[in-house]
């Protein structure tokens, strides 16, 4: 898939709805599809990309990759734009997330506006800051940096609203994955 955060369109380009079958077929060749799609919501720097890159079998898709492939995410560091711009991008991302779930994909990412996630990941704050610092110093691939911690705290607070609506919250991506896989296993038995 394309490099993360390299969307093809500028955020000001007006979009249309079009047939996305070719894009989704390309992802289906690389990732396992399931009878039931899932979405894990976690803030920037919570360990999503690390988990995805270290999967033995490719079940989980990095939301950034599919959101960019479908033009829901524009090119560039859009997370540094105004709240209004970020909200618009997150709404576009929700539409794509809804579609990929219907197609049986498992996706995790930080973009969300109105679509209820299946699980939320909020690491302990000190652990979260450590993850961000480690990524920033070793293999920076975009997203929050140490100078943006107030923005990360705001996003964590916003994400927490889902827990008040019954979405289960976990301290790690691995825990959230285990929980959702257990739901699938229960459905099989």
PDB file of C-alpha atoms in Angstrom:
ATOM      1  CA  UNK A   1       0.000   0.000   0.000  1.00  0.00           C
ATOM      2  CA  UNK A   2       1.046   3.600  -0.372  1.00  0.00           C
ATOM      3  CA  UNK A   3       3.170   5.409   2.170  1.00  0.00           C
ATOM      4  CA  UNK A   4       1.128   6.502   5.200  1.00  0.00           C
ATOM      5  CA  UNK A   5       0.100  10.203   5.190  1.00  0.00           C
ATOM      6  CA  UNK A   6       0.657  10.560   1.465  1.00  0.00           C
ATOM      7  CA  UNK A   7      -2.951  11.033   0.380  1.00  0.00           C
ATOM      8  CA  UNK A   8      -3.329  11.963  -3.257  1.00  0.00           C
ATOM      9  CA  UNK A   9      -5.606  14.973  -2.968  1.00  0.00           C
ATOM     10  CA  UNK A  10      -5.389  18.349  -1.278  1.00  0.00           C
ATOM     11  CA  UNK A  11      -7.918  18.828   1.543  1.00  0.00           C
ATOM     12  CA  UNK A  12      -9.648  21.612  -0.455  1.00  0.00           C
ATOM     13  CA  UNK A  13     -10.416  19.433  -3.491  1.00  0.00           C
ATOM     14  CA  UNK A  14     -14.183  18.758  -3.689  1.00  0.00           C
ATOM     15  CA  UNK A  15     -14.937  15.033  -3.658  1.00  0.00           C
ATOM     16  CA  UNK A  16     -17.580  12.784  -5.209  1.00  0.00           C
ATOM     17  CA  UNK A  17     -18.884   9.358  -4.338  1.00  0.00           C
ATOM     18  CA  UNK A  18     -17.697   6.730  -6.797  1.00  0.00           C
ATOM     19  CA  UNK A  19     -17.394   2.953  -7.093  1.00  0.00           C
ATOM     20  CA  UNK A  20     -14.681   1.842  -4.668  1.00  0.00           C
ATOM     21  CA  UNK A  21     -14.659  -1.842  -5.657  1.00  0.00           C
ATOM     22  CA  UNK A  22     -11.166  -1.753  -7.171  1.00  0.00           C
ATOM     23  CA  UNK A  23      -9.665  -0.171  -4.046  1.00  0.00           C
ATOM     24  CA  UNK A  24     -11.349  -2.660  -1.724  1.00  0.00           C
ATOM     25  CA  UNK A  25     -10.374  -5.626  -3.934  1.00  0.00           C
ATOM     26  CA  UNK A  26      -6.756  -4.512  -3.704  1.00  0.00           C
ATOM     27  CA  UNK A  27      -6.971  -4.500   0.111  1.00  0.00           C
ATOM     28  CA  UNK A  28      -8.733  -7.884   0.070  1.00  0.00           C
ATOM     29  CA  UNK A  29      -5.737  -9.369  -1.746  1.00  0.00           C
ATOM     30  CA  UNK A  30      -3.460  -8.251   1.092  1.00  0.00           C
ATOM     31  CA  UNK A  31      -5.695  -8.575   4.184  1.00  0.00           C
ATOM     32  CA  UNK A  32      -7.962 -11.260   5.594  1.00  0.00           C
ATOM     33  CA  UNK A  33     -11.655 -10.465   5.294  1.00  0.00           C
ATOM     34  CA  UNK A  34     -14.135 -11.751   7.861  1.00  0.00           C
ATOM     35  CA  UNK A  35     -17.858 -12.372   8.179  1.00  0.00           C
ATOM     36  CA  UNK A  36     -17.958  -9.444  10.592  1.00  0.00           C
ATOM     37  CA  UNK A  37     -16.025  -6.190  10.278  1.00  0.00           C
ATOM     38  CA  UNK A  38     -14.574  -4.325  13.258  1.00  0.00           C
ATOM     39  CA  UNK A  39     -13.252  -0.853  14.031  1.00  0.00           C
ATOM     40  CA  UNK A  40     -10.852  -0.103  16.888  1.00  0.00           C
ATOM     41  CA  UNK A  41     -10.518   3.589  17.705  1.00  0.00           C
ATOM     42  CA  UNK A  42      -7.282   4.707  19.361  1.00  0.00           C
ATOM     43  CA  UNK A  43      -5.513   8.063  19.489  1.00  0.00           C
ATOM     44  CA  UNK A  44      -2.307   8.854  17.661  1.00  0.00           C
ATOM     45  CA  UNK A  45       0.678   7.104  19.230  1.00  0.00           C
ATOM     46  CA  UNK A  46      -1.294   4.368  21.021  1.00  0.00           C
ATOM     47  CA  UNK A  47       0.469   1.473  19.278  1.00  0.00           C
ATOM     48  CA  UNK A  48      -1.786   0.830  16.271  1.00  0.00           C
ATOM     49  CA  UNK A  49       0.886   0.879  13.578  1.00  0.00           C
ATOM     50  CA  UNK A  50       3.284  -1.186  15.681  1.00  0.00           C
ATOM     51  CA  UNK A  51       0.598  -3.836  16.215  1.00  0.00           C
ATOM     52  CA  UNK A  52      -0.369  -3.885  12.532  1.00  0.00           C
ATOM     53  CA  UNK A  53       3.218  -4.168  11.305  1.00  0.00           C
ATOM     54  CA  UNK A  54       3.865  -7.069  13.706  1.00  0.00           C
ATOM     55  CA  UNK A  55       0.792  -9.192  12.880  1.00  0.00           C
ATOM     56  CA  UNK A  56       1.647 -12.757  11.938  1.00  0.00           C
ATOM     57  CA  UNK A  57      -1.392 -12.851   9.651  1.00  0.00           C
ATOM     58  CA  UNK A  58      -2.773  -9.641   8.139  1.00  0.00           C
ATOM     59  CA  UNK A  59      -6.156  -9.234   9.809  1.00  0.00           C
ATOM     60  CA  UNK A  60      -5.961  -5.560  10.814  1.00  0.00           C
ATOM     61  CA  UNK A  61      -5.651  -2.670   8.369  1.00  0.00           C
ATOM     62  CA  UNK A  62      -4.130   0.656   9.374  1.00  0.00           C
ATOM     63  CA  UNK A  63      -7.018   3.063   8.935  1.00  0.00           C
ATOM     64  CA  UNK A  64      -4.699   5.701   7.498  1.00  0.00           C
ATOM     65  CA  UNK A  65      -3.857   3.412   4.572  1.00  0.00           C
ATOM     66  CA  UNK A  66      -7.456   2.759   3.551  1.00  0.00           C
ATOM     67  CA  UNK A  67      -8.639   6.293   4.302  1.00  0.00           C
ATOM     68  CA  UNK A  68      -5.893   7.671   2.070  1.00  0.00           C
ATOM     69  CA  UNK A  69      -6.480   5.105  -0.683  1.00  0.00           C
ATOM     70  CA  UNK A  70     -10.136   6.200  -0.789  1.00  0.00           C
ATOM     71  CA  UNK A  71      -9.317   9.930  -0.520  1.00  0.00           C
ATOM     72  CA  UNK A  72     -11.047  10.355   2.836  1.00  0.00           C
ATOM     73  CA  UNK A  73      -7.665  11.573   4.135  1.00  0.00           C
ATOM     74  CA  UNK A  74      -5.923  14.274   2.104  1.00  0.00           C
ATOM     75  CA  UNK A  75      -2.188  14.512   1.566  1.00  0.00           C
ATOM     76  CA  UNK A  76      -0.096  16.246   4.209  1.00  0.00           C
ATOM     77  CA  UNK A  77      -0.320  16.764   7.958  1.00  0.00           C
ATOM     78  CA  UNK A  78      -4.065  17.435   8.035  1.00  0.00           C
ATOM     79  CA  UNK A  79      -4.205  16.742  11.799  1.00  0.00           C
ATOM     80  CA  UNK A  80      -2.521  20.131  12.265  1.00  0.00           C
ATOM     81  CA  UNK A  81      -5.379  21.912  10.464  1.00  0.00           C
ATOM     82  CA  UNK A  82      -8.374  23.633  12.077  1.00  0.00           C
ATOM     83  CA  UNK A  83     -10.923  21.672  14.112  1.00  0.00           C
ATOM     84  CA  UNK A  84     -13.475  22.224  11.330  1.00  0.00           C
ATOM     85  CA  UNK A  85     -11.143  20.696   8.720  1.00  0.00           C
ATOM     86  CA  UNK A  86     -10.277  17.755  10.978  1.00  0.00           C
ATOM     87  CA  UNK A  87     -13.976  17.124  11.696  1.00  0.00           C
ATOM     88  CA  UNK A  88     -14.776  17.089   7.968  1.00  0.00           C
ATOM     89  CA  UNK A  89     -11.959  14.616   7.295  1.00  0.00           C
ATOM     90  CA  UNK A  90     -13.064  12.417  10.214  1.00  0.00           C
ATOM     91  CA  UNK A  91     -16.629  12.369   8.833  1.00  0.00           C
ATOM     92  CA  UNK A  92     -15.325  11.209   5.464  1.00  0.00           C
ATOM     93  CA  UNK A  93     -13.281   8.569   7.274  1.00  0.00           C
ATOM     94  CA  UNK A  94     -16.406   7.327   9.080  1.00  0.00           C
ATOM     95  CA  UNK A  95     -18.155   6.731   5.751  1.00  0.00           C
ATOM     96  CA  UNK A  96     -15.201   4.642   4.544  1.00  0.00           C
ATOM     97  CA  UNK A  97     -14.934   2.800   7.878  1.00  0.00           C
ATOM     98  CA  UNK A  98     -18.615   1.899   7.642  1.00  0.00           C
ATOM     99  CA  UNK A  99     -18.041   0.511   4.134  1.00  0.00           C
ATOM    100  CA  UNK A 100     -14.972  -1.541   5.036  1.00  0.00           C
ATOM    101  CA  UNK A 101     -16.747  -3.023   8.052  1.00  0.00           C
ATOM    102  CA  UNK A 102     -19.605  -4.117   5.770  1.00  0.00           C
ATOM    103  CA  UNK A 103     -16.994  -5.820   3.587  1.00  0.00           C
ATOM    104  CA  UNK A 104     -15.609  -7.734   6.587  1.00  0.00           C
ATOM    105  CA  UNK A 105     -12.380  -5.814   7.100  1.00  0.00           C
ATOM    106  CA  UNK A 106     -10.883  -5.148  10.511  1.00  0.00           C
ATOM    107  CA  UNK A 107      -9.610  -1.578  10.735  1.00  0.00           C
ATOM    108  CA  UNK A 108      -7.969   0.490  13.441  1.00  0.00           C
ATOM    109  CA  UNK A 109      -7.272   4.172  13.418  1.00  0.00           C
ATOM    110  CA  UNK A 110      -7.588   7.555  15.085  1.00  0.00           C
ATOM    111  CA  UNK A 111     -10.116   9.136  12.699  1.00  0.00           C
ATOM    112  CA  UNK A 112     -13.684   9.146  13.937  1.00  0.00           C
ATOM    113  CA  UNK A 113     -16.607  11.529  14.178  1.00  0.00           C
ATOM    114  CA  UNK A 114     -20.007   9.828  14.443  1.00  0.00           C
ATOM    115  CA  UNK A 115     -19.477   6.099  13.729  1.00  0.00           C
ATOM    116  CA  UNK A 116     -19.558   4.047  16.922  1.00  0.00           C
ATOM    117  CA  UNK A 117     -16.356   1.989  17.223  1.00  0.00           C
ATOM    118  CA  UNK A 118     -16.325  -1.643  18.352  1.00  0.00           C
ATOM    119  CA  UNK A 119     -13.557  -1.000  20.881  1.00  0.00           C
ATOM    120  CA  UNK A 120     -11.495   1.917  22.160  1.00  0.00           C
ATOM    121  CA  UNK A 121      -7.827   1.853  23.182  1.00  0.00           C
ATOM    122  CA  UNK A 122      -6.593   4.390  25.720  1.00  0.00           C
ATOM    123  CA  UNK A 123      -3.198   3.426  27.146  1.00  0.00           C
ATOM    124  CA  UNK A 124      -2.100   4.688  30.544  1.00  0.00           C
ATOM    125  CA  UNK A 125      -1.078   8.321  29.933  1.00  0.00           C
ATOM    126  CA  UNK A 126       2.579   7.805  30.921  1.00  0.00           C
ATOM    127  CA  UNK A 127       2.780   4.756  28.641  1.00  0.00           C
ATOM    128  CA  UNK A 128       1.123   6.699  25.835  1.00  0.00           C
ATOM    129  CA  UNK A 129       3.645   9.559  26.139  1.00  0.00           C
ATOM    130  CA  UNK A 130       6.476   6.992  26.066  1.00  0.00           C
ATOM    131  CA  UNK A 131       5.059   5.417  22.865  1.00  0.00           C
ATOM    132  CA  UNK A 132       4.892   8.847  21.195  1.00  0.00           C
ATOM    133  CA  UNK A 133       8.463   9.726  22.220  1.00  0.00           C
ATOM    134  CA  UNK A 134       9.794   6.329  21.047  1.00  0.00           C
ATOM    135  CA  UNK A 135       8.083   6.639  17.671  1.00  0.00           C
ATOM    136  CA  UNK A 136       9.248  10.219  17.306  1.00  0.00           C
ATOM    137  CA  UNK A 137      12.889   9.308  17.972  1.00  0.00           C
ATOM    138  CA  UNK A 138      13.063   5.955  16.146  1.00  0.00           C
ATOM    139  CA  UNK A 139      10.621   5.412  13.296  1.00  0.00           C
ATOM    140  CA  UNK A 140       8.475   8.512  12.898  1.00  0.00           C
ATOM    141  CA  UNK A 141       5.674   7.808  10.426  1.00  0.00           C
ATOM    142  CA  UNK A 142       3.413  10.767  11.093  1.00  0.00           C
ATOM    143  CA  UNK A 143       0.914  11.565  13.770  1.00  0.00           C
ATOM    144  CA  UNK A 144       1.292  13.237  17.151  1.00  0.00           C
ATOM    145  CA  UNK A 145       4.668  14.328  18.467  1.00  0.00           C
ATOM    146  CA  UNK A 146       5.742  15.331  21.974  1.00  0.00           C
ATOM    147  CA  UNK A 147       5.085  18.993  21.260  1.00  0.00           C
ATOM    148  CA  UNK A 148       1.430  18.100  20.490  1.00  0.00           C
ATOM    149  CA  UNK A 149       0.610  16.340  23.782  1.00  0.00           C
ATOM    150  CA  UNK A 150      -2.199  18.801  24.661  1.00  0.00           C
ATOM    151  CA  UNK A 151      -3.871  17.870  21.342  1.00  0.00           C
ATOM    152  CA  UNK A 152      -3.461  14.166  22.175  1.00  0.00           C
ATOM    153  CA  UNK A 153      -5.028  14.732  25.610  1.00  0.00           C
ATOM    154  CA  UNK A 154      -7.965  16.501  23.950  1.00  0.00           C
ATOM    155  CA  UNK A 155      -8.412  13.622  21.518  1.00  0.00           C
ATOM    156  CA  UNK A 156      -8.263  11.087  24.368  1.00  0.00           C
ATOM    157  CA  UNK A 157     -11.002  13.043  26.171  1.00  0.00           C
ATOM    158  CA  UNK A 158     -13.096  13.104  22.997  1.00  0.00           C
ATOM    159  CA  UNK A 159     -12.590   9.347  22.438  1.00  0.00           C
ATOM    160  CA  UNK A 160     -13.617   8.609  26.035  1.00  0.00           C
ATOM    161  CA  UNK A 161     -17.168   9.749  25.171  1.00  0.00           C
ATOM    162  CA  UNK A 162     -17.646   6.405  23.411  1.00  0.00           C
ATOM    163  CA  UNK A 163     -17.054   4.512  26.651  1.00  0.00           C
ATOM    164  CA  UNK A 164     -20.060   6.343  28.119  1.00  0.00           C
ATOM    165  CA  UNK A 165     -22.072   4.829  25.251  1.00  0.00           C
ATOM    166  CA  UNK A 166     -21.052   1.289  26.126  1.00  0.00           C
ATOM    167  CA  UNK A 167     -17.998   0.865  23.895  1.00  0.00           C
ATOM    168  CA  UNK A 168     -15.442  -1.270  25.755  1.00  0.00           C
ATOM    169  CA  UNK A 169     -12.124   0.443  26.528  1.00  0.00           C
ATOM    170  CA  UNK A 170      -8.732  -1.274  26.687  1.00  0.00           C
ATOM    171  CA  UNK A 171      -5.227  -0.258  27.743  1.00  0.00           C
ATOM    172  CA  UNK A 172      -3.584  -1.785  24.654  1.00  0.00           C
ATOM    173  CA  UNK A 173      -4.324  -2.668  21.044  1.00  0.00           C
ATOM    174  CA  UNK A 174      -3.449  -6.283  21.867  1.00  0.00           C
ATOM    175  CA  UNK A 175      -6.171  -6.396  24.565  1.00  0.00           C
ATOM    176  CA  UNK A 176      -8.761  -4.865  22.213  1.00  0.00           C
ATOM    177  CA  UNK A 177      -7.817  -7.340  19.483  1.00  0.00           C
ATOM    178  CA  UNK A 178      -8.125 -10.251  21.935  1.00  0.00           C
ATOM    179  CA  UNK A 179     -11.580  -9.098  23.012  1.00  0.00           C
ATOM    180  CA  UNK A 180     -12.902  -8.743  19.445  1.00  0.00           C
ATOM    181  CA  UNK A 181     -11.380 -12.058  18.343  1.00  0.00           C
ATOM    182  CA  UNK A 182     -13.116 -13.696  21.340  1.00  0.00           C
ATOM    183  CA  UNK A 183     -16.460 -12.315  20.100  1.00  0.00           C
ATOM    184  CA  UNK A 184     -15.853 -13.932  16.719  1.00  0.00           C
ATOM    185  CA  UNK A 185     -14.841 -17.199  18.395  1.00  0.00           C
ATOM    186  CA  UNK A 186     -18.076 -17.163  20.454  1.00  0.00           C
ATOM    187  CA  UNK A 187     -20.120 -16.632  17.291  1.00  0.00           C
ATOM    188  CA  UNK A 188     -18.446 -19.657  15.702  1.00  0.00           C
ATOM    189  CA  UNK A 189     -19.309 -21.975  18.589  1.00  0.00           C
TER     190      UNK A 189
END
